[in-house]
Tab-separated table of C-alpha atoms in Angstrom:
chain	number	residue	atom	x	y	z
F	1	UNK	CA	-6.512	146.984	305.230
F	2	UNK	CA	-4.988	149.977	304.125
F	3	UNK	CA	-4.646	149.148	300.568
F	4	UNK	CA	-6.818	150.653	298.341
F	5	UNK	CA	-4.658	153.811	298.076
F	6	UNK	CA	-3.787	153.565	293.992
F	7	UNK	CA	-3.002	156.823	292.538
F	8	UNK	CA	-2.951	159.764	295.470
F	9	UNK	CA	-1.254	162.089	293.115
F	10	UNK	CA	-3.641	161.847	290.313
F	11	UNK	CA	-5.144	165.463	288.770
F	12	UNK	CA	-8.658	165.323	287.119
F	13	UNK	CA	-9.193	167.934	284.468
F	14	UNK	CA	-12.220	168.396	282.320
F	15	UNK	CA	-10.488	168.608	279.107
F	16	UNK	CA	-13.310	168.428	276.931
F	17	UNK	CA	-15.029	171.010	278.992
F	18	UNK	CA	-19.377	171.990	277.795
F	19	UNK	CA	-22.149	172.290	280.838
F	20	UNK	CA	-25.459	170.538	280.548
F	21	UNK	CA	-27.281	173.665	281.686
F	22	UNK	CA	-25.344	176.072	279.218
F	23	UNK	CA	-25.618	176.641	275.749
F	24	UNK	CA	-22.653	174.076	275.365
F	25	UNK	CA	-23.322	170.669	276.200
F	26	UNK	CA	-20.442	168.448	277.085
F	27	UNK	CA	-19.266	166.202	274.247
F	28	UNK	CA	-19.472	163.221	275.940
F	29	UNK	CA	-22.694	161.153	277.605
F	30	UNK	CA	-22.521	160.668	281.206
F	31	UNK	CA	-22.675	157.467	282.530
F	32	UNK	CA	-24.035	156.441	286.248
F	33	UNK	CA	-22.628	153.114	287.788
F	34	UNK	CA	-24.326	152.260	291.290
F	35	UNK	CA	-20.859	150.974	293.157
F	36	UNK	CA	-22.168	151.169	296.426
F	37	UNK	CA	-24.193	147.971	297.489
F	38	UNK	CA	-23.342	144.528	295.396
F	39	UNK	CA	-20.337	145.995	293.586
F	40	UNK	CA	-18.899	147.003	296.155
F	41	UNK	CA	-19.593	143.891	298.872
F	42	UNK	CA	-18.040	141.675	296.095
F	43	UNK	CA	-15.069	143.802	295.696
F	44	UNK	CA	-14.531	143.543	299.034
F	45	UNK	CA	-15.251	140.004	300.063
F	46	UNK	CA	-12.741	139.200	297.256
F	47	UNK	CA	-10.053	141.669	298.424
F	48	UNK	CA	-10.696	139.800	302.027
F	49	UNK	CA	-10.440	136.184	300.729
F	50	UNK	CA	-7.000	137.284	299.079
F	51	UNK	CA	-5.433	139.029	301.815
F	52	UNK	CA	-6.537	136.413	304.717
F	53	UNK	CA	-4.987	133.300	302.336
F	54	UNK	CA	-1.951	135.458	301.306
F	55	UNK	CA	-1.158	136.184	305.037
F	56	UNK	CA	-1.952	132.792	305.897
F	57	UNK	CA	0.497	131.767	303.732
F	58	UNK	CA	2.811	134.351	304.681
F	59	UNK	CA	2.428	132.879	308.617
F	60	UNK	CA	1.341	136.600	309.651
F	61	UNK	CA	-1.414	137.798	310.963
F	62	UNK	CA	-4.181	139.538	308.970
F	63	UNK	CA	-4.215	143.227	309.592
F	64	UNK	CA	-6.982	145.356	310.825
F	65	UNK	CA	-9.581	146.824	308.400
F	66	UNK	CA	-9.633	150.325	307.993
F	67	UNK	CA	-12.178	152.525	307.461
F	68	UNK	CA	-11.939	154.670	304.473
F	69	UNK	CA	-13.405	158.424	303.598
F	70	UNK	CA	-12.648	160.413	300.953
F	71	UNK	CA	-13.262	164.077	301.682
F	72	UNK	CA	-14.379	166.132	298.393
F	73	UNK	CA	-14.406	169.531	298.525
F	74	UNK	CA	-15.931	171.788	295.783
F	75	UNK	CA	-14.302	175.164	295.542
F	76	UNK	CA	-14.622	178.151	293.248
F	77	UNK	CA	-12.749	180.821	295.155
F	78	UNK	CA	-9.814	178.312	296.662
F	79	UNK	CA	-9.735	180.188	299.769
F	80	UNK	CA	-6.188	179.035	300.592
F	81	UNK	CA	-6.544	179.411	304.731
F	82	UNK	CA	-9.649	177.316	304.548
F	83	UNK	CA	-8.460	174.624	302.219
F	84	UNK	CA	-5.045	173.969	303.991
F	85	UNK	CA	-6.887	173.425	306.934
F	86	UNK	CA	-9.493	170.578	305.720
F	87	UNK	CA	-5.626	169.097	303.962
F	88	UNK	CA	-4.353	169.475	307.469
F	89	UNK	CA	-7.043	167.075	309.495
F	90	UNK	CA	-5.738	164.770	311.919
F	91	UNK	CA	-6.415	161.231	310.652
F	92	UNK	CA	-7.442	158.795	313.534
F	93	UNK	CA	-5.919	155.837	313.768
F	94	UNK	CA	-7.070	152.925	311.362
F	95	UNK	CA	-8.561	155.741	309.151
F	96	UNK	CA	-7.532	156.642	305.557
F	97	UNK	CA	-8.453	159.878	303.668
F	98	UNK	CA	-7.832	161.174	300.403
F	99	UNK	CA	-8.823	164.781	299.945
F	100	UNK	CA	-10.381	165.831	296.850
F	101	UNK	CA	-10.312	169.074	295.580
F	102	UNK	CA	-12.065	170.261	293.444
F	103	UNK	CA	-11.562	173.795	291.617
F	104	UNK	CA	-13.462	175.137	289.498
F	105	UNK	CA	-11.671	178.483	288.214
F	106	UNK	CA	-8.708	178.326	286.025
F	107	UNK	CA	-7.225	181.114	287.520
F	108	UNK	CA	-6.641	178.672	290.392
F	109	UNK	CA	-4.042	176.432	289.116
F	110	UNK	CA	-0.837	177.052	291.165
F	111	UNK	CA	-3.674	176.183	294.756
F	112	UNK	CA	-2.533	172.485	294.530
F	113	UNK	CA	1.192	173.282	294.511
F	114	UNK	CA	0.652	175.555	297.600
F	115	UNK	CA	-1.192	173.087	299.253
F	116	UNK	CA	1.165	170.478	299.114
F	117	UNK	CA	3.531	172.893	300.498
């Protein structure tokens, strides 16, 4: 439906920084959540049951789903050519993508200000 877009400028940094296979652990415990199967149906069943009784109130007609892909991209280098072409994709119709990128030099920091560009 096109709405689970929430926070497309958002920047993740690892601020407290460590590496489980270093010498320097990370200062925090990781934590798994399996999203995918039950989560994730109720989520949307209840996203579904909104929208179709808000746009039956509303007298319009539900729209289409959407299908939805986010497209992560580990990077060291930032090779800037290569990058602003997997920014660039065409999107089909009834598609949404978020591109996540993710670099991990420090020297890299002006890359995301290019890219949006």
């Amino acid at each position: 439906w096109g709405a689970a877009r929430f926070a497309p400028t958002a920047t993740i940094s690892n601020g407290f920084g460590g590496d489980v296979s270093s010498d320097t652990p990370p200062r925090y415990d990781a934590v798994h959540i399996d999203w995918t199967h039950e989560i994730l149906q109720q989520g949307v069943a209840s996203a579904e049951a909104f929208l179709q009784n808000f746009f039956k109130l509303s007298k319009k007609p539900l729209p289409p789903r959407y299908v939805t892909l986010d497209v992560i991209v580990p990077s060291f280098r930032a090779p800037l050519d290569i990058l602003g072409r997997i920014v660039a994709l065409e999107v089909p119709p009834r598609c949404s993508t978020q591109v996540i990128i993710i670099i991990d030099d420090p020297r890299h920091r002006a890359v995301r200000h290019l890219l949006e560009e």
